[in-house]
mmCIF file of C-alpha atoms in Angstrom:
data_model
loop_
_atom_site.group_PDB
_atom_site.id
_atom_site.type_symbol
_atom_site.label_atom_id
_atom_site.label_comp_id
_atom_site.label_asym_id
_atom_site.label_seq_id
_atom_site.Cartn_x
_atom_site.Cartn_y
_atom_site.Cartn_z
ATOM 1 C CA UNK O 29 124.198 193.289 63.283
ATOM 2 C CA UNK O 30 122.731 195.729 65.705
ATOM 3 C CA UNK O 31 123.627 195.956 69.384
ATOM 4 C CA UNK O 32 120.991 196.238 71.922
ATOM 5 C CA UNK O 33 121.690 198.282 74.918
ATOM 6 C CA UNK O 34 118.836 197.579 77.232
ATOM 7 C CA UNK O 35 115.500 195.695 77.642
ATOM 8 C CA UNK O 36 113.505 197.963 75.925
ATOM 9 C CA UNK O 37 115.617 197.882 72.891
ATOM 10 C CA UNK O 38 115.260 193.878 73.021
ATOM 11 C CA UNK O 39 111.458 194.550 73.455
ATOM 12 C CA UNK O 40 111.323 196.524 70.593
ATOM 13 C CA UNK O 41 113.681 194.170 68.396
ATOM 14 C CA UNK O 42 111.393 191.036 69.297
ATOM 15 C CA UNK O 43 108.487 192.988 67.864
ATOM 16 C CA UNK O 44 110.263 194.432 64.651
ATOM 17 C CA UNK O 45 111.251 190.874 64.074
ATOM 18 C CA UNK O 46 107.382 189.600 64.413
ATOM 19 C CA UNK O 47 108.579 186.316 66.267
ATOM 20 C CA UNK O 48 111.812 184.726 67.081
ATOM 21 C CA UNK O 49 112.367 181.008 66.865
ATOM 22 C CA UNK O 50 114.696 181.227 69.868
ATOM 23 C CA UNK O 51 117.677 182.873 70.894
ATOM 24 C CA UNK O 52 121.139 181.996 71.900
ATOM 25 C CA UNK O 53 122.492 182.423 74.988
ATOM 26 C CA UNK O 54 126.018 182.110 76.504
ATOM 27 C CA UNK O 55 127.336 180.875 79.869
ATOM 28 C CA UNK O 56 127.680 184.434 81.405
ATOM 29 C CA UNK O 57 123.847 185.163 81.118
ATOM 30 C CA UNK O 58 122.777 181.913 82.359
ATOM 31 C CA UNK O 59 124.977 182.146 85.425
ATOM 32 C CA UNK O 60 123.783 185.716 85.982
ATOM 33 C CA UNK O 61 120.213 184.351 85.948
ATOM 34 C CA UNK O 62 121.335 181.959 89.102
ATOM 35 C CA UNK O 63 123.032 183.971 91.583
ATOM 36 C CA UNK O 64 121.963 187.354 93.060
ATOM 37 C CA UNK O 65 125.422 188.513 93.844
ATOM 38 C CA UNK O 66 126.357 188.603 90.004
ATOM 39 C CA UNK O 67 126.133 192.270 88.718
ATOM 40 C CA UNK O 68 123.564 191.503 86.107
ATOM 41 C CA UNK O 69 121.117 189.324 87.933
ATOM 42 C CA UNK O 70 118.552 191.905 87.772
ATOM 43 C CA UNK O 71 118.993 192.640 83.963
ATOM 44 C CA UNK O 72 119.274 188.796 83.172
ATOM 45 C CA UNK O 73 116.189 188.185 85.099
ATOM 46 C CA UNK O 74 114.283 190.651 83.355
ATOM 47 C CA UNK O 75 115.310 189.445 79.971
ATOM 48 C CA UNK O 76 114.139 185.609 81.122
ATOM 49 C CA UNK O 77 110.770 187.147 82.050
ATOM 50 C CA UNK O 78 110.207 188.941 78.662
ATOM 51 C CA UNK O 79 111.617 185.654 76.849
ATOM 52 C CA UNK O 80 108.875 183.845 78.842
ATOM 53 C CA UNK O 81 106.140 186.327 77.813
ATOM 54 C CA UNK O 82 107.083 186.095 74.250
ATOM 55 C CA UNK O 83 107.303 182.337 74.562
ATOM 56 C CA UNK O 84 111.044 182.360 73.223
ATOM 57 C CA UNK O 85 113.244 179.127 73.844
ATOM 58 C CA UNK O 86 116.894 179.788 74.786
ATOM 59 C CA UNK O 87 119.416 177.705 72.924
ATOM 60 C CA UNK O 88 123.053 177.181 73.813
ATOM 61 C CA UNK O 89 125.764 174.466 73.078
ATOM 62 C CA UNK O 90 126.910 171.668 75.151
ATOM 63 C CA UNK O 91 130.045 173.426 76.097
ATOM 64 C CA UNK O 92 128.130 176.254 77.757
ATOM 65 C CA UNK O 93 126.123 173.569 79.457
ATOM 66 C CA UNK O 94 129.250 172.282 80.701
ATOM 67 C CA UNK O 95 130.724 175.647 81.865
ATOM 68 C CA UNK O 96 127.415 176.509 83.260
ATOM 69 C CA UNK O 97 127.177 173.532 85.737
ATOM 70 C CA UNK O 98 130.824 174.024 86.547
ATOM 71 C CA UNK O 99 130.337 177.349 87.643
ATOM 72 C CA UNK O 100 127.401 176.315 89.862
ATOM 73 C CA UNK O 101 129.632 173.657 91.285
ATOM 74 C CA UNK O 102 132.410 176.151 91.843
ATOM 75 C CA UNK O 103 129.995 178.733 93.544
ATOM 76 C CA UNK O 104 128.223 175.955 95.655
ATOM 77 C CA UNK O 105 131.813 175.026 96.803
ATOM 78 C CA UNK O 106 132.751 178.633 97.747
ATOM 79 C CA UNK O 107 129.665 178.421 100.229
ATOM 80 C CA UNK O 108 130.748 175.430 101.805
ATOM 81 C CA UNK O 109 133.995 176.576 102.260
ATOM 82 C CA UNK O 110 132.991 179.730 104.087
ATOM 83 C CA UNK O 111 131.066 177.471 106.587
ATOM 84 C CA UNK O 112 133.940 175.906 107.566
ATOM 85 C CA UNK O 113 135.508 179.050 107.995
ATOM 86 C CA UNK O 114 132.614 180.299 110.150
ATOM 87 C CA UNK O 115 133.017 177.082 112.311
ATOM 88 C CA UNK O 116 136.743 177.132 112.908
ATOM 89 C CA UNK O 117 138.204 179.181 115.574
ATOM 90 C CA UNK O 118 141.114 181.667 114.858
ATOM 91 C CA UNK O 119 143.488 179.774 117.060
ATOM 92 C CA UNK O 120 142.833 176.607 115.251
ATOM 93 C CA UNK O 121 145.529 173.860 115.479
ATOM 94 C CA UNK O 122 145.777 173.991 111.743
ATOM 95 C CA UNK O 123 146.634 177.558 111.067
ATOM 96 C CA UNK O 124 147.457 177.079 107.582
ATOM 97 C CA UNK O 125 143.995 175.560 106.677
ATOM 98 C CA UNK O 126 142.165 178.216 108.687
ATOM 99 C CA UNK O 127 143.956 180.916 106.707
ATOM 100 C CA UNK O 128 143.231 179.023 103.422
ATOM 101 C CA UNK O 129 139.350 179.191 104.099
ATOM 102 C CA UNK O 130 139.708 182.509 105.289
ATOM 103 C CA UNK O 131 141.198 183.721 102.333
ATOM 104 C CA UNK O 132 138.358 182.331 100.417
ATOM 105 C CA UNK O 133 135.710 184.078 102.753
ATOM 106 C CA UNK O 134 138.010 187.318 101.994
ATOM 107 C CA UNK O 135 137.690 186.849 98.419
ATOM 108 C CA UNK O 136 133.967 186.471 98.558
ATOM 109 C CA UNK O 137 133.306 189.459 100.706
ATOM 110 C CA UNK O 138 135.376 191.650 98.638
ATOM 111 C CA UNK O 139 133.602 190.470 95.191
ATOM 112 C CA UNK O 140 130.149 191.161 97.021
ATOM 113 C CA UNK O 141 131.225 194.789 97.440
ATOM 114 C CA UNK O 142 132.013 195.314 93.919
ATOM 115 C CA UNK O 143 129.177 192.843 92.711
ATOM 116 C CA UNK O 144 131.818 190.349 91.744
ATOM 117 C CA UNK O 145 130.378 187.173 92.170
ATOM 118 C CA UNK O 146 133.357 185.178 93.621
ATOM 119 C CA UNK O 147 133.824 181.338 92.827
ATOM 120 C CA UNK O 148 136.514 179.409 93.903
ATOM 121 C CA UNK O 149 138.718 178.144 90.989
ATOM 122 C CA UNK O 150 140.597 174.676 90.251
ATOM 123 C CA UNK O 151 143.588 175.579 92.967
ATOM 124 C CA UNK O 152 141.144 176.283 95.345
ATOM 125 C CA UNK O 153 138.971 173.162 94.781
ATOM 126 C CA UNK O 154 142.251 170.466 94.598
ATOM 127 C CA UNK O 155 143.337 172.161 97.884
ATOM 128 C CA UNK O 156 140.267 172.231 99.753
ATOM 129 C CA UNK O 157 139.704 168.905 98.997
ATOM 130 C CA UNK O 158 143.172 167.793 99.965
ATOM 131 C CA UNK O 159 142.784 169.593 103.318
ATOM 132 C CA UNK O 160 139.169 168.362 103.987
ATOM 133 C CA UNK O 161 140.305 164.624 103.519
ATOM 134 C CA UNK O 162 143.505 165.303 105.622
ATOM 135 C CA UNK O 163 141.670 166.829 108.580
ATOM 136 C CA UNK O 164 138.122 165.405 108.593
ATOM 137 C CA UNK O 165 138.429 162.102 107.347
ATOM 138 C CA UNK O 166 137.775 159.768 104.249
ATOM 139 C CA UNK O 167 134.195 160.362 103.593
ATOM 140 C CA UNK O 168 134.318 163.979 104.357
ATOM 141 C CA UNK O 169 134.862 165.607 100.937
ATOM 142 C CA UNK O 170 132.129 163.279 99.590
ATOM 143 C CA UNK O 171 129.707 164.807 102.351
ATOM 144 C CA UNK O 172 130.730 168.192 101.794
ATOM 145 C CA UNK O 173 130.101 167.865 97.957
ATOM 146 C CA UNK O 174 126.671 165.996 98.662
ATOM 147 C CA UNK O 175 125.591 168.712 101.079
ATOM 148 C CA UNK O 176 126.351 171.713 99.112
ATOM 149 C CA UNK O 177 126.139 170.518 95.565
ATOM 150 C CA UNK O 178 124.938 166.813 95.177
ATOM 151 C CA UNK O 179 121.370 167.156 96.286
ATOM 152 C CA UNK O 180 120.711 169.898 93.883
ATOM 153 C CA UNK O 181 122.503 168.930 90.841
ATOM 154 C CA UNK O 182 121.360 165.427 90.977
ATOM 155 C CA UNK O 183 117.742 165.748 91.874
ATOM 156 C CA UNK O 184 116.843 169.112 90.472
ATOM 157 C CA UNK O 185 119.125 169.917 87.771
ATOM 158 C CA UNK O 186 116.841 168.918 84.675
ATOM 159 C CA UNK O 187 113.636 170.891 86.169
ATOM 160 C CA UNK O 188 116.044 173.920 86.393
ATOM 161 C CA UNK O 189 116.781 173.684 82.723
ATOM 162 C CA UNK O 190 113.333 173.188 81.781
ATOM 163 C CA UNK O 191 112.003 176.145 83.695
ATOM 164 C CA UNK O 192 114.959 178.307 82.240
ATOM 165 C CA UNK O 193 113.801 177.472 78.934
ATOM 166 C CA UNK O 194 117.164 175.882 78.001
ATOM 167 C CA UNK O 195 117.578 173.720 74.699
ATOM 168 C CA UNK O 196 120.956 172.448 73.781
ATOM 169 C CA UNK O 197 122.274 172.184 70.355
ATOM 170 C CA UNK O 198 124.716 169.633 68.857
ATOM 171 C CA UNK O 199 125.961 169.388 65.234
ATOM 172 C CA UNK O 200 128.666 167.222 63.809
ATOM 173 C CA UNK O 201 131.542 168.810 61.960
ATOM 174 C CA UNK O 202 130.276 169.879 58.557
ATOM 175 C CA UNK O 203 126.773 168.689 58.847
ATOM 176 C CA UNK O 204 123.450 170.427 58.368
ATOM 177 C CA UNK O 205 121.254 171.069 61.234
ATOM 178 C CA UNK O 206 117.753 172.433 61.055
ATOM 179 C CA UNK O 207 118.826 175.274 63.324
ATOM 180 C CA UNK O 208 121.749 176.441 61.121
ATOM 181 C CA UNK O 209 122.165 178.290 57.901
ATOM 182 C CA UNK O 210 125.572 177.213 57.409
ATOM 183 C CA UNK O 211 127.434 174.161 58.568
ATOM 184 C CA UNK O 212 129.809 174.650 61.683
ATOM 185 C CA UNK O 213 133.488 173.817 61.134
ATOM 186 C CA UNK O 214 136.211 173.349 64.143
ATOM 187 C CA UNK O 215 138.775 175.465 62.085
ATOM 188 C CA UNK O 216 136.564 178.468 61.933
ATOM 189 C CA UNK O 217 136.418 178.347 65.754
ATOM 190 C CA UNK O 218 140.255 177.954 65.768
ATOM 191 C CA UNK O 219 140.530 181.110 63.263
ATOM 192 C CA UNK O 220 138.227 183.242 65.588
ATOM 193 C CA UNK O 221 140.384 182.389 68.495
ATOM 194 C CA UNK O 222 143.554 183.277 66.484
ATOM 195 C CA UNK O 223 142.468 186.480 64.838
ATOM 196 C CA UNK O 224 140.250 187.988 67.353
ATOM 197 C CA UNK O 225 141.803 186.602 70.533
ATOM 198 C CA UNK O 226 138.531 184.668 71.587
ATOM 199 C CA UNK O 227 138.855 181.890 74.337
ATOM 200 C CA UNK O 228 137.677 178.577 72.790
ATOM 201 C CA UNK O 229 134.251 178.595 74.385
ATOM 202 C CA UNK O 230 133.512 182.182 73.589
ATOM 203 C CA UNK O 231 134.939 181.506 69.655
ATOM 204 C CA UNK O 232 132.245 178.488 69.587
ATOM 205 C CA UNK O 233 129.473 180.665 70.817
ATOM 206 C CA UNK O 234 130.142 183.364 68.118
ATOM 207 C CA UNK O 235 130.810 180.724 65.336
ATOM 208 C CA UNK O 236 127.459 179.029 66.356
ATOM 209 C CA UNK O 237 125.625 182.538 66.285
ATOM 210 C CA UNK O 238 127.163 183.612 63.008
ATOM 211 C CA UNK O 239 126.039 180.455 61.088
ATOM 212 C CA UNK O 240 122.571 179.714 63.004
ATOM 213 C CA UNK O 241 119.220 180.735 62.323
ATOM 214 C CA UNK O 242 118.983 182.514 65.669
ATOM 215 C CA UNK O 243 118.218 186.214 65.451
ATOM 216 C CA UNK O 244 119.502 187.330 69.008
ATOM 217 C CA UNK O 245 122.211 186.467 71.456
ATOM 218 C CA UNK O 246 122.322 187.354 74.691
ATOM 219 C CA UNK O 247 125.769 187.775 76.540
ATOM 220 C CA UNK O 248 127.330 189.283 79.323
ATOM 221 C CA UNK O 249 130.559 189.426 77.481
ATOM 222 C CA UNK O 250 131.715 192.898 76.458
ATOM 223 C CA UNK O 251 134.303 191.711 74.112
ATOM 224 C CA UNK O 252 131.708 190.426 71.828
ATOM 225 C CA UNK O 253 130.690 194.363 71.262
ATOM 226 C CA UNK O 254 133.574 195.449 69.235
ATOM 227 C CA UNK O 255 133.400 192.064 67.063
ATOM 228 C CA UNK O 256 129.890 191.996 66.153
ATOM 229 C CA UNK O 257 129.524 195.774 65.464
ATOM 230 C CA UNK O 258 131.870 195.299 62.538
ATOM 231 C CA UNK O 259 130.627 191.907 60.981
ATOM 232 C CA UNK O 260 129.521 191.319 57.733
ATOM 233 C CA UNK O 261 126.446 192.565 56.460
ATOM 234 C CA UNK O 262 124.773 189.353 55.746
ATOM 235 C CA UNK O 263 124.279 189.300 59.547
ATOM 236 C CA UNK O 264 122.679 192.590 59.623
ATOM 237 C CA UNK O 265 119.090 191.215 60.760
ATOM 238 C CA UNK O 266 120.724 189.682 63.658
ATOM 239 C CA UNK O 267 121.116 191.251 67.266
ATOM 240 C CA UNK O 268 123.013 190.880 70.156
ATOM 241 C CA UNK O 269 122.025 192.211 73.720
ATOM 242 C CA UNK O 270 125.142 192.724 75.855
ATOM 243 C CA UNK O 271 124.126 192.923 79.535
ATOM 244 C CA UNK O 272 125.885 195.838 81.146
ATOM 245 C CA UNK F 4 109.934 161.632 67.669
ATOM 246 C CA UNK F 5 110.444 165.258 67.960
ATOM 247 C CA UNK F 6 112.262 166.594 70.984
ATOM 248 C CA UNK F 7 110.184 169.030 72.906
ATOM 249 C CA UNK F 8 111.303 172.439 73.186
ATOM 250 C CA UNK F 9 111.656 174.216 76.815
ATOM 251 C CA UNK F 10 110.188 177.768 76.924
ATOM 252 C CA UNK F 11 111.282 179.904 79.857
ATOM 253 C CA UNK F 12 108.860 180.162 82.990
ATOM 254 C CA UNK F 13 108.652 183.730 84.305
ATOM 255 C CA UNK F 14 110.412 184.244 87.582
ATOM 256 C CA UNK F 15 112.305 180.842 87.181
ATOM 257 C CA UNK F 16 115.916 182.859 87.388
ATOM 258 C CA UNK F 17 114.692 184.396 90.849
ATOM 259 C CA UNK F 18 113.210 181.074 91.907
ATOM 260 C CA UNK F 19 116.375 179.075 91.312
ATOM 261 C CA UNK F 20 118.751 181.855 92.560
ATOM 262 C CA UNK F 21 116.851 181.272 95.951
ATOM 263 C CA UNK F 22 116.905 177.637 95.927
ATOM 264 C CA UNK F 23 120.815 177.892 95.210
ATOM 265 C CA UNK F 24 121.249 180.192 98.168
ATOM 266 C CA UNK F 25 119.342 178.111 100.373
ATOM 267 C CA UNK F 26 121.429 175.137 99.737
ATOM 268 C CA UNK F 27 124.531 176.984 100.166
ATOM 269 C CA UNK F 28 123.405 178.157 103.480
ATOM 270 C CA UNK F 29 123.211 174.561 104.716
ATOM 271 C CA UNK F 30 124.890 173.352 108.030
ATOM 272 C CA UNK F 31 128.343 171.638 107.449
ATOM 273 C CA UNK F 32 127.843 167.835 107.472
ATOM 274 C CA UNK F 33 127.909 165.798 110.470
ATOM 275 C CA UNK F 34 131.412 164.191 109.612
ATOM 276 C CA UNK F 35 132.901 167.490 109.329
ATOM 277 C CA UNK F 36 130.889 169.419 112.083
ATOM 278 C CA UNK F 37 131.634 166.835 114.766
ATOM 279 C CA UNK F 38 135.316 166.977 114.170
ATOM 280 C CA UNK F 39 135.695 170.674 114.418
ATOM 281 C CA UNK F 40 133.114 170.676 117.642
ATOM 282 C CA UNK F 41 135.641 167.967 119.288
ATOM 283 C CA UNK F 42 138.545 169.857 118.462
ATOM 284 C CA UNK F 43 137.193 173.143 119.783
ATOM 285 C CA UNK F 44 136.085 171.272 122.929
ATOM 286 C CA UNK F 45 139.384 169.897 123.411
ATOM 287 C CA UNK F 46 141.064 173.170 122.921
ATOM 288 C CA UNK F 47 138.439 174.772 125.428
ATOM 289 C CA UNK F 48 139.182 172.151 128.112
ATOM 290 C CA UNK F 49 142.871 172.484 127.857
ATOM 291 C CA UNK F 50 142.477 176.021 128.257
ATOM 292 C CA UNK F 51 140.288 175.742 131.307
ATOM 293 C CA UNK F 52 142.843 173.512 132.881
ATOM 294 C CA UNK F 53 145.604 176.038 132.359
ATOM 295 C CA UNK F 54 143.457 178.605 133.999
ATOM 296 C CA UNK F 55 142.686 176.469 136.823
ATOM 297 C CA UNK F 56 146.620 175.688 137.284
ATOM 298 C CA UNK F 57 147.306 179.539 137.316
ATOM 299 C CA UNK F 58 144.991 180.259 140.189
ATOM 300 C CA UNK F 59 146.342 177.203 142.277
ATOM 301 C CA UNK F 60 149.721 179.002 142.240
#
């Protein structure tokens, strides 16, 4: 397994391989393509342009698809919460709510300074929904989501996937698939989690890549480096580009 | 029928990043903005009354 460190090495690898049927990408790469406050924004977009030039499709699994849309949802909600903060007065009657949206704004600002694309988490979303419904009425949360997320996700999501060159692969437990060298088994994912300490979505990507016919994996996950540097010889022709 | 494979379009990431940013920069929906403005007006008028009262004294 080769670790590629920059775009030039990716370029060279593609040339050496002749052509690639497709490459595998994880959620971190997809998110980095989409938000300019992500520290890998430029690098991710440079590699996307290279894939476009070489006509190489991007594949991923449905878990990454779900993670990707969820990250976009969280980021858009973050933007909306900051708008609420900007409209409220510091002497707001509901000081608690004012401080809550201010804390979201502060975390986003801090993240921006260190190129860390801050997104609200589950706790923030639940609390924001609760507070918005309480202070602005029954339809306010729905209106809020429609404004900052809904229009795009509903009307433009499929165009985004098409233009990113995204393709999703699903394989049933133990079954053969045209993109796989070996069938996928759930217990292999569990084993990777237990032995390597990967979280489930990462373990699924590692397992998928190891058994797929894809030569190249693009990821922003630095934890993959150690694992792939020490994997079996049969994966020698494969390469991983870790954005850094 | 074989499914059509999507191939990346050059510049697609930057194009969508700009679109997502534009979406995040939209104004708040009317239902929320209206209530915030109402609340702000109430506060302003309460504050004006208080100031006038002080002057009368």
